[in-house]
Amino acid sequence: MDKKFEFSMIPTNNREIPQLSEVRVSGKDYVNWGTDNKFPDYLWDLYLKSATLQSIINGNVDYICGNGIEFFKEDTVINKYGEEIDEFVKKLATDYEIFGGFAFNIIEDFDGNVAELYWMDMRNVRVDEDEKYVYYCEKWNKYGQKAIKYPIYNPTKRQKSSVYFYKSHLSRGLYPIPPYIGALAAIETSTEIGKFHLNNILNNLTSSAIISFNNGIPTDEEKRALEEKIREKFSGSENAGKFLLTFNDSKENAVTVERLSEDGMDQKFHTLNDSTKQEIFTAFRAQPMLFGLLPDNTAFNKMEFLESFELYNKTVIKPIQKVIMNVINTVYNTIDSIKIIPFSLDEINNEGNDIN
């Protein structure tokens, strides 16, 4: 009789990367930012979890803020909480890098002049379909939470309280687009690789050996107790180098330990990690050396760094500085309310902190 074989597909975990979408929901005045209205939270989570993304964004913010801020007022405090203009600019730059835009609340005095400025967390900001109003809520999607409604800033109108909502030129809709939008999968991959190596260390025994007990089938309770004892004694980085000691009635009942052959997965992940990092840096049009990451077996080359930074500063950093300065100049209705002093290595050298 011919043997019959049946094959089944083993289910796999497919990760759906959240997409930037704008969803109109019946009965709501604002438009959802993402299908579940949580896309900015997703971006913030990526920033917190990815060391590479965090390094680039934090480095860019430092470059954007330059070597200081010149303000047209002698008093650099911009609100009643004592926040100064340089802190405010740093928050705008950080949101620009993470979300592709920023928002802040403008309070006018009785004469229509700017009295106070308050940064607003972009995770909590939504807009209406006509872009006339901003809605702010710290607990979106939570029952009972109501959003505060603000008119969007209009320089031709007197508005006691309004919100300047900025989105970069990449946007084609209501909400901004982060500069690394094309590297979301790479960013998630880089964080998962880190989890793989961590779990491989914590659970190394499970994936590297098979232990067989040859004296019958224990009960479920005995299995769990035995598994827990083995995990406690031999699994994990802190137990590296320990050996297994067994006591048996005979050779036939002896415990056997089979070492599984290495599949090279760690090396594959190492290669994948390098490629994902490069993809993330490419999304920002950045060279790793600008953020303290040098190729293997290479020393720091000051001339190469300066040449890379000059191009990066011209094509990436200065345009963002210009955006922030133009926005603040518009709000204060002057052409020179703020000036960002460009980042310069010469300034560092003059202070005695030469990078050589």
mmCIF file of C-alpha atoms in Angstrom:
data_model
loop_
_atom_site.group_PDB
_atom_site.id
_atom_site.type_symbol
_atom_site.label_atom_id
_atom_site.label_comp_id
_atom_site.label_asym_id
_atom_site.label_seq_id
_atom_site.Cartn_x
_atom_site.Cartn_y
_atom_site.Cartn_z
ATOM 1 C CA MET A 1 0.000 0.000 0.000
ATOM 2 C CA ASP A 2 1.308 3.399 -0.919
ATOM 3 C CA LYS A 3 2.056 5.634 1.992
ATOM 4 C CA LYS A 4 0.223 8.924 2.131
ATOM 5 C CA PHE A 5 1.831 12.050 3.441
ATOM 6 C CA GLU A 6 0.142 15.193 4.577
ATOM 7 C CA PHE A 7 1.837 18.530 5.022
ATOM 8 C CA SER A 8 0.678 21.455 7.077
ATOM 9 C CA MET A 9 1.867 25.032 7.167
ATOM 10 C CA ILE A 10 3.329 26.060 10.495
ATOM 11 C CA PRO A 11 1.854 29.475 11.366
ATOM 12 C CA THR A 12 4.356 32.300 11.691
ATOM 13 C CA ASN A 13 4.199 35.670 13.362
ATOM 14 C CA ASN A 14 3.849 38.409 10.777
ATOM 15 C CA ARG A 15 4.440 41.892 12.115
ATOM 16 C CA GLU A 16 2.265 44.558 10.572
ATOM 17 C CA ILE A 17 4.138 47.857 10.699
ATOM 18 C CA PRO A 18 1.735 50.676 11.690
ATOM 19 C CA GLN A 19 1.098 52.981 8.774
ATOM 20 C CA LEU A 20 0.698 56.730 8.730
ATOM 21 C CA SER A 21 -2.986 57.193 7.962
ATOM 22 C CA GLU A 22 -5.612 59.844 8.584
ATOM 23 C CA VAL A 23 -9.007 58.459 9.533
ATOM 24 C CA ARG A 24 -12.196 60.481 9.704
ATOM 25 C CA VAL A 25 -14.457 59.081 12.414
ATOM 26 C CA SER A 26 -18.149 59.912 12.508
ATOM 27 C CA GLY A 27 -19.066 62.051 15.483
ATOM 28 C CA LYS A 28 -15.541 63.300 16.119
ATOM 29 C CA ASP A 29 -14.385 66.812 15.302
ATOM 30 C CA TYR A 30 -10.735 65.785 14.934
ATOM 31 C CA VAL A 31 -9.112 63.360 12.492
ATOM 32 C CA ASN A 32 -7.406 60.247 13.853
ATOM 33 C CA TRP A 33 -3.629 60.213 13.499
ATOM 34 C CA GLY A 34 -3.230 56.585 12.481
ATOM 35 C CA THR A 35 -5.898 53.904 12.193
ATOM 36 C CA ASP A 36 -6.166 53.594 15.984
ATOM 37 C CA ASN A 37 -5.231 57.251 16.610
ATOM 38 C CA LYS A 38 -1.945 56.117 18.158
ATOM 39 C CA PHE A 39 0.605 56.595 15.382
ATOM 40 C CA PRO A 40 2.553 59.329 17.231
ATOM 41 C CA ASP A 41 2.717 57.061 20.300
ATOM 42 C CA TYR A 42 4.183 54.373 18.059
ATOM 43 C CA LEU A 43 6.876 56.789 16.841
ATOM 44 C CA TRP A 44 7.687 57.819 20.411
ATOM 45 C CA ASP A 45 7.952 54.144 21.407
ATOM 46 C CA LEU A 46 10.410 53.521 18.569
ATOM 47 C CA TYR A 47 12.513 56.440 19.782
ATOM 48 C CA LEU A 48 12.628 55.033 23.316
ATOM 49 C CA LYS A 49 13.485 51.479 22.243
ATOM 50 C CA SER A 50 15.954 51.949 19.391
ATOM 51 C CA ALA A 51 19.448 52.987 20.468
ATOM 52 C CA THR A 52 20.380 53.843 16.880
ATOM 53 C CA LEU A 53 17.314 56.018 16.281
ATOM 54 C CA GLN A 54 17.769 57.720 19.626
ATOM 55 C CA SER A 55 21.433 58.423 18.918
ATOM 56 C CA ILE A 56 20.671 60.042 15.553
ATOM 57 C CA ILE A 57 17.739 62.103 16.815
ATOM 58 C CA ASN A 58 19.565 63.310 19.926
ATOM 59 C CA GLY A 59 22.635 64.129 17.848
ATOM 60 C CA ASN A 60 20.563 66.028 15.304
ATOM 61 C CA VAL A 61 18.878 68.021 18.063
ATOM 62 C CA ASP A 62 22.295 69.004 19.443
ATOM 63 C CA TYR A 63 23.410 70.090 15.975
ATOM 64 C CA ILE A 64 20.168 72.012 15.380
ATOM 65 C CA CYS A 65 20.436 73.882 18.678
ATOM 66 C CA GLY A 66 24.009 74.737 17.743
ATOM 67 C CA ASN A 67 26.234 76.651 20.108
ATOM 68 C CA GLY A 68 23.464 78.695 21.664
ATOM 69 C CA ILE A 69 20.423 80.865 21.024
ATOM 70 C CA GLU A 70 20.381 84.642 20.626
ATOM 71 C CA PHE A 71 17.024 86.153 21.598
ATOM 72 C CA PHE A 72 15.848 89.672 20.828
ATOM 73 C CA LYS A 73 14.663 90.148 24.399
ATOM 74 C CA GLU A 74 17.048 90.567 27.296
ATOM 75 C CA ASP A 75 14.818 88.293 29.372
ATOM 76 C CA THR A 76 14.950 84.861 27.706
ATOM 77 C CA VAL A 77 12.141 83.400 29.838
ATOM 78 C CA ILE A 78 9.084 82.775 27.634
ATOM 79 C CA ASN A 79 6.376 81.642 30.071
ATOM 80 C CA LYS A 80 5.282 81.711 33.683
ATOM 81 C CA TYR A 81 6.966 78.385 34.387
ATOM 82 C CA GLY A 82 10.375 79.947 33.833
ATOM 83 C CA GLU A 83 11.152 78.070 30.632
ATOM 84 C CA GLU A 84 13.846 79.762 28.568
ATOM 85 C CA ILE A 85 13.997 80.116 24.812
ATOM 86 C CA ASP A 86 16.837 77.607 24.368
ATOM 87 C CA GLU A 87 14.846 74.894 26.204
ATOM 88 C CA PHE A 88 11.824 75.715 24.071
ATOM 89 C CA VAL A 89 13.802 75.465 20.814
ATOM 90 C CA LYS A 90 15.274 72.123 21.884
ATOM 91 C CA LYS A 91 11.765 70.710 22.423
ATOM 92 C CA LEU A 92 10.649 71.932 19.001
ATOM 93 C CA ALA A 93 13.723 70.393 17.374
ATOM 94 C CA THR A 94 13.163 67.069 19.156
ATOM 95 C CA ASP A 95 9.539 66.861 18.021
ATOM 96 C CA TYR A 96 10.548 67.812 14.496
ATOM 97 C CA GLU A 97 13.004 64.916 14.431
ATOM 98 C CA ILE A 98 10.635 62.358 15.940
ATOM 99 C CA PHE A 99 7.311 63.345 14.391
ATOM 100 C CA GLY A 100 8.235 65.582 11.453
ATOM 101 C CA GLY A 101 6.554 68.612 13.022
ATOM 102 C CA PHE A 102 5.824 70.471 16.232
ATOM 103 C CA ALA A 103 3.160 72.526 17.995
ATOM 104 C CA PHE A 104 3.091 75.217 20.640
ATOM 105 C CA ASN A 105 0.543 77.398 22.370
ATOM 106 C CA ILE A 106 0.718 81.182 21.918
ATOM 107 C CA ILE A 107 -0.734 83.495 24.569
ATOM 108 C CA GLU A 108 -1.234 87.138 23.566
ATOM 109 C CA ASP A 109 -1.476 90.162 25.846
ATOM 110 C CA PHE A 110 -4.139 92.897 25.654
ATOM 111 C CA ASP A 111 -2.214 94.653 22.880
ATOM 112 C CA GLY A 112 -2.027 91.555 20.709
ATOM 113 C CA ASN A 113 1.660 90.934 21.375
ATOM 114 C CA VAL A 114 3.110 87.569 22.341
ATOM 115 C CA ALA A 115 3.056 87.238 26.122
ATOM 116 C CA GLU A 116 3.912 83.553 26.552
ATOM 117 C CA LEU A 117 4.843 80.458 24.551
ATOM 118 C CA TYR A 118 4.159 76.890 25.665
ATOM 119 C CA TRP A 119 5.499 73.791 23.946
ATOM 120 C CA MET A 120 2.867 71.104 23.278
ATOM 121 C CA ASP A 121 3.607 67.383 23.143
ATOM 122 C CA MET A 122 2.913 66.235 19.588
ATOM 123 C CA ARG A 123 1.674 62.868 20.837
ATOM 124 C CA ASN A 124 -1.333 64.682 22.271
ATOM 125 C CA VAL A 125 -2.142 66.953 19.320
ATOM 126 C CA ARG A 126 -4.818 66.343 16.680
ATOM 127 C CA VAL A 127 -6.355 68.612 14.047
ATOM 128 C CA ASP A 128 -9.696 68.903 12.310
ATOM 129 C CA GLU A 129 -10.243 68.177 8.648
ATOM 130 C CA ASP A 130 -10.256 71.866 7.669
ATOM 131 C CA GLU A 131 -7.120 72.614 9.733
ATOM 132 C CA LYS A 132 -8.848 75.407 11.609
ATOM 133 C CA TYR A 133 -8.593 73.916 15.084
ATOM 134 C CA VAL A 134 -6.159 71.899 17.182
ATOM 135 C CA TYR A 135 -7.394 69.418 19.760
ATOM 136 C CA TYR A 136 -5.186 68.539 22.709
ATOM 137 C CA CYS A 137 -5.694 65.550 25.007
ATOM 138 C CA GLU A 138 -3.221 63.616 27.155
ATOM 139 C CA LYS A 139 -5.375 60.463 27.192
ATOM 140 C CA TRP A 140 -6.689 59.869 23.698
ATOM 141 C CA ASN A 141 -9.079 56.917 23.343
ATOM 142 C CA LYS A 142 -9.714 56.812 27.090
ATOM 143 C CA TYR A 143 -13.375 57.009 28.029
ATOM 144 C CA GLY A 144 -14.406 60.270 29.615
ATOM 145 C CA GLN A 145 -11.380 62.249 28.466
ATOM 146 C CA LYS A 146 -12.221 65.465 26.643
ATOM 147 C CA ALA A 147 -9.869 67.339 24.338
ATOM 148 C CA ILE A 148 -9.138 71.037 24.679
ATOM 149 C CA LYS A 149 -9.947 72.948 21.505
ATOM 150 C CA TYR A 150 -7.678 75.739 20.241
ATOM 151 C CA PRO A 151 -7.846 77.824 17.059
ATOM 152 C CA ILE A 152 -4.859 77.357 14.791
ATOM 153 C CA TYR A 153 -2.597 80.413 14.791
ATOM 154 C CA ASN A 154 -3.453 83.080 12.259
ATOM 155 C CA PRO A 155 -1.099 86.106 12.113
ATOM 156 C CA THR A 156 -3.871 88.284 10.695
ATOM 157 C CA LYS A 157 -6.223 87.758 13.640
ATOM 158 C CA ARG A 158 -6.215 88.722 17.288
ATOM 159 C CA GLN A 159 -6.275 85.450 19.231
ATOM 160 C CA LYS A 160 -5.892 85.367 22.986
ATOM 161 C CA SER A 161 -4.815 81.720 22.867
ATOM 162 C CA SER A 162 -3.935 79.802 19.713
ATOM 163 C CA VAL A 163 -1.689 76.971 18.536
ATOM 164 C CA TYR A 164 1.022 77.078 15.918
ATOM 165 C CA PHE A 165 0.906 73.679 14.229
ATOM 166 C CA TYR A 166 3.871 73.001 11.942
ATOM 167 C CA LYS A 167 4.382 70.040 9.628
ATOM 168 C CA SER A 168 7.379 69.586 7.363
ATOM 169 C CA HIS A 169 7.304 69.882 3.594
ATOM 170 C CA LEU A 170 7.115 66.065 3.360
ATOM 171 C CA SER A 171 3.506 66.087 4.509
ATOM 172 C CA ARG A 172 0.741 65.712 1.939
ATOM 173 C CA GLY A 173 -2.060 65.500 4.468
ATOM 174 C CA LEU A 174 -3.106 66.831 7.844
ATOM 175 C CA TYR A 175 -0.293 65.338 9.896
ATOM 176 C CA PRO A 176 3.489 65.521 9.583
ATOM 177 C CA ILE A 177 5.698 62.742 8.243
ATOM 178 C CA PRO A 178 8.826 61.747 10.194
ATOM 179 C CA PRO A 179 12.051 61.907 8.163
ATOM 180 C CA TYR A 180 12.739 58.199 8.790
ATOM 181 C CA ILE A 181 9.324 56.988 7.582
ATOM 182 C CA GLY A 182 10.965 54.619 5.088
ATOM 183 C CA ALA A 183 13.029 52.898 7.785
ATOM 184 C CA LEU A 184 10.312 51.886 10.261
ATOM 185 C CA ALA A 185 10.772 48.179 9.541
ATOM 186 C CA ALA A 186 14.550 48.510 9.913
ATOM 187 C CA ILE A 187 14.148 50.285 13.261
ATOM 188 C CA GLU A 188 11.838 47.581 14.578
ATOM 189 C CA THR A 189 14.210 44.924 13.285
ATOM 190 C CA SER A 190 17.142 46.474 15.121
ATOM 191 C CA THR A 191 15.252 46.411 18.425
ATOM 192 C CA GLU A 192 14.123 42.807 17.891
ATOM 193 C CA ILE A 193 17.723 41.739 17.240
ATOM 194 C CA GLY A 194 18.634 43.148 20.634
ATOM 195 C CA LYS A 195 15.793 41.153 22.205
ATOM 196 C CA PHE A 196 17.005 38.001 20.427
ATOM 197 C CA HIS A 197 20.514 38.293 21.861
ATOM 198 C CA LEU A 198 19.180 39.069 25.327
ATOM 199 C CA ASN A 199 16.810 36.105 25.321
ATOM 200 C CA ASN A 200 19.483 33.870 23.814
ATOM 201 C CA ILE A 201 21.636 34.644 26.864
ATOM 202 C CA LEU A 202 18.808 34.282 29.367
ATOM 203 C CA ASN A 203 17.519 31.041 27.814
ATOM 204 C CA ASN A 204 20.631 29.628 26.214
ATOM 205 C CA LEU A 205 20.139 26.074 27.487
ATOM 206 C CA THR A 206 16.820 25.685 25.697
ATOM 207 C CA SER A 207 18.213 26.383 22.269
ATOM 208 C CA SER A 208 21.597 24.654 22.565
ATOM 209 C CA ALA A 209 20.943 21.236 24.118
ATOM 210 C CA ILE A 210 18.451 18.386 24.510
ATOM 211 C CA ILE A 211 18.391 16.542 27.853
ATOM 212 C CA SER A 212 16.728 13.125 27.785
ATOM 213 C CA PHE A 213 15.630 11.265 30.936
ATOM 214 C CA ASN A 214 15.454 7.546 30.126
ATOM 215 C CA ASN A 215 13.537 6.152 33.090
ATOM 216 C CA GLY A 216 9.911 6.564 32.136
ATOM 217 C CA ILE A 217 7.388 9.317 31.533
ATOM 218 C CA PRO A 218 6.831 11.541 34.574
ATOM 219 C CA THR A 219 3.550 13.176 35.463
ATOM 220 C CA ASP A 220 2.821 16.713 34.321
ATOM 221 C CA GLU A 221 3.559 18.005 37.807
ATOM 222 C CA GLU A 222 6.898 16.170 37.882
ATOM 223 C CA LYS A 223 7.752 17.542 34.449
ATOM 224 C CA ARG A 224 7.145 21.108 35.571
ATOM 225 C CA ALA A 225 9.193 20.643 38.754
ATOM 226 C CA LEU A 226 12.087 19.064 36.826
ATOM 227 C CA GLU A 227 12.011 21.755 34.167
ATOM 228 C CA GLU A 228 12.079 24.485 36.786
ATOM 229 C CA LYS A 229 15.060 22.930 38.570
ATOM 230 C CA ILE A 230 17.067 22.657 35.344
ATOM 231 C CA ARG A 231 16.195 26.199 34.320
ATOM 232 C CA GLU A 232 17.177 27.519 37.745
ATOM 233 C CA LYS A 233 20.509 25.686 37.881
ATOM 234 C CA PHE A 234 21.790 25.900 34.313
ATOM 235 C CA SER A 235 19.980 28.535 32.259
ATOM 236 C CA GLY A 236 21.055 32.156 32.064
ATOM 237 C CA SER A 237 24.273 34.111 31.731
ATOM 238 C CA GLU A 238 25.017 33.932 35.447
ATOM 239 C CA ASN A 239 25.208 30.124 35.251
ATOM 240 C CA ALA A 240 27.661 29.962 32.368
ATOM 241 C CA GLY A 241 30.376 27.330 32.859
ATOM 242 C CA LYS A 242 28.421 25.089 35.236
ATOM 243 C CA PHE A 243 28.362 21.361 34.553
ATOM 244 C CA LEU A 244 25.520 18.844 34.799
ATOM 245 C CA LEU A 245 25.823 16.081 37.442
ATOM 246 C CA THR A 246 23.437 13.069 37.301
ATOM 247 C CA PHE A 247 22.917 9.933 39.460
ATOM 248 C CA ASN A 248 21.549 6.810 37.740
ATOM 249 C CA ASP A 249 20.693 3.183 38.611
ATOM 250 C CA SER A 250 22.295 1.905 35.395
ATOM 251 C CA LYS A 251 23.713 3.050 32.076
ATOM 252 C CA GLU A 252 20.430 2.174 30.406
ATOM 253 C CA ASN A 253 18.637 4.734 32.594
ATOM 254 C CA ALA A 254 21.328 7.373 32.385
ATOM 255 C CA VAL A 255 20.464 10.894 31.419
ATOM 256 C CA THR A 256 21.673 11.776 27.930
ATOM 257 C CA VAL A 257 22.571 15.279 26.828
ATOM 258 C CA GLU A 258 22.739 16.072 23.127
ATOM 259 C CA ARG A 259 24.363 19.296 22.065
ATOM 260 C CA LEU A 260 22.570 20.894 19.134
ATOM 261 C CA SER A 261 24.757 22.104 16.325
ATOM 262 C CA GLU A 262 25.089 25.847 15.961
ATOM 263 C CA ASP A 263 22.908 27.275 13.209
ATOM 264 C CA GLY A 264 24.925 30.464 12.862
ATOM 265 C CA MET A 265 21.862 32.563 13.654
ATOM 266 C CA ASP A 266 23.872 34.912 15.853
ATOM 267 C CA GLN A 267 26.190 35.747 12.960
ATOM 268 C CA LYS A 268 23.236 36.175 10.621
ATOM 269 C CA PHE A 269 21.699 38.614 13.060
ATOM 270 C CA HIS A 270 25.012 40.434 13.390
ATOM 271 C CA THR A 271 25.052 40.973 9.626
ATOM 272 C CA LEU A 272 21.383 41.948 9.637
ATOM 273 C CA ASN A 273 22.028 44.394 12.468
ATOM 274 C CA ASP A 274 24.703 46.152 10.416
ATOM 275 C CA SER A 275 22.407 46.449 7.398
ATOM 276 C CA THR A 276 19.468 47.771 9.445
ATOM 277 C CA LYS A 277 21.679 50.396 11.073
ATOM 278 C CA GLN A 278 22.869 51.515 7.654
ATOM 279 C CA GLU A 279 19.265 51.756 6.455
ATOM 280 C CA ILE A 280 18.348 53.945 9.436
ATOM 281 C CA PHE A 281 21.298 56.260 8.865
ATOM 282 C CA THR A 282 20.427 56.403 5.157
ATOM 283 C CA ALA A 283 16.885 57.526 6.025
ATOM 284 C CA PHE A 284 18.412 60.518 7.818
ATOM 285 C CA ARG A 285 21.033 61.061 5.076
ATOM 286 C CA ALA A 286 23.606 60.790 7.863
ATOM 287 C CA GLN A 287 27.078 59.318 8.258
ATOM 288 C CA PRO A 288 27.560 57.150 11.395
ATOM 289 C CA MET A 289 30.808 58.943 12.263
ATOM 290 C CA LEU A 290 28.822 62.142 12.897
ATOM 291 C CA PHE A 291 27.171 60.371 15.814
ATOM 292 C CA GLY A 292 30.216 58.728 17.355
ATOM 293 C CA LEU A 293 30.054 55.424 15.431
ATOM 294 C CA LEU A 294 33.289 54.586 13.631
ATOM 295 C CA PRO A 295 33.824 51.640 11.261
ATOM 296 C CA ASP A 296 35.674 48.671 12.735
ATOM 297 C CA ASN A 297 39.446 49.003 13.003
ATOM 298 C CA THR A 298 39.437 52.653 11.992
ATOM 299 C CA ALA A 299 40.591 55.692 13.923
ATOM 300 C CA PHE A 300 38.909 59.069 14.086
ATOM 301 C CA ASN A 301 39.780 61.239 11.108
ATOM 302 C CA LYS A 302 39.147 64.903 11.866
ATOM 303 C CA MET A 303 39.333 66.042 8.246
ATOM 304 C CA GLU A 304 36.879 63.370 7.114
ATOM 305 C CA PHE A 305 34.543 64.307 9.963
ATOM 306 C CA LEU A 306 34.663 68.004 9.075
ATOM 307 C CA GLU A 307 33.943 67.334 5.413
ATOM 308 C CA SER A 308 31.006 65.044 6.288
ATOM 309 C CA PHE A 309 29.624 67.488 8.817
ATOM 310 C CA GLU A 310 29.892 70.444 6.439
ATOM 311 C CA LEU A 311 27.714 68.646 3.892
ATOM 312 C CA TYR A 312 25.309 67.331 6.517
ATOM 313 C CA ASN A 313 25.031 70.725 8.167
ATOM 314 C CA LYS A 314 24.241 72.402 4.856
ATOM 315 C CA THR A 315 21.714 69.876 3.558
ATOM 316 C CA VAL A 316 19.993 68.701 6.757
ATOM 317 C CA ILE A 317 20.696 70.828 9.837
ATOM 318 C CA LYS A 318 20.550 74.385 8.487
ATOM 319 C CA PRO A 319 17.169 73.915 6.754
ATOM 320 C CA ILE A 320 15.651 72.781 10.072
ATOM 321 C CA GLN A 321 17.241 75.712 11.910
ATOM 322 C CA LYS A 322 15.769 78.021 9.299
ATOM 323 C CA VAL A 323 12.305 76.513 9.797
ATOM 324 C CA ILE A 324 12.401 77.054 13.559
ATOM 325 C CA MET A 325 13.758 80.603 13.281
ATOM 326 C CA ASN A 326 11.170 81.550 10.628
ATOM 327 C CA VAL A 327 8.320 80.199 12.741
ATOM 328 C CA ILE A 328 9.383 82.095 15.856
ATOM 329 C CA ASN A 329 10.051 85.252 13.825
ATOM 330 C CA THR A 330 6.548 84.987 12.394
ATOM 331 C CA VAL A 331 4.995 84.665 15.840
ATOM 332 C CA TYR A 332 6.924 87.662 17.212
ATOM 333 C CA ASN A 333 6.355 89.576 13.965
ATOM 334 C CA THR A 334 10.010 90.424 13.466
ATOM 335 C CA ILE A 335 12.788 89.183 11.204
ATOM 336 C CA ASP A 336 15.410 88.762 13.909
ATOM 337 C CA SER A 337 13.640 87.660 17.092
ATOM 338 C CA ILE A 338 15.843 84.608 17.337
ATOM 339 C CA LYS A 339 19.154 83.453 15.939
ATOM 340 C CA ILE A 340 20.625 79.990 16.329
ATOM 341 C CA ILE A 341 24.417 80.135 16.533
ATOM 342 C CA PRO A 342 25.610 77.347 14.183
ATOM 343 C CA PHE A 343 27.410 74.392 15.685
ATOM 344 C CA SER A 344 31.144 74.800 15.165
ATOM 345 C CA LEU A 345 34.041 72.535 16.050
ATOM 346 C CA ASP A 346 36.240 75.616 16.235
ATOM 347 C CA GLU A 347 34.252 76.765 19.255
ATOM 348 C CA ILE A 348 34.970 73.458 20.969
ATOM 349 C CA ASN A 349 38.667 73.706 20.156
ATOM 350 C CA ASN A 350 38.868 77.280 21.472
ATOM 351 C CA GLU A 351 37.470 76.084 24.784
ATOM 352 C CA GLY A 352 40.323 73.628 25.118
ATOM 353 C CA ASN A 353 38.304 70.540 24.257
ATOM 354 C CA ASP A 354 40.066 69.624 21.059
ATOM 355 C CA ILE A 355 38.604 66.554 19.390
ATOM 356 C CA ASN A 356 41.978 65.225 18.254
#
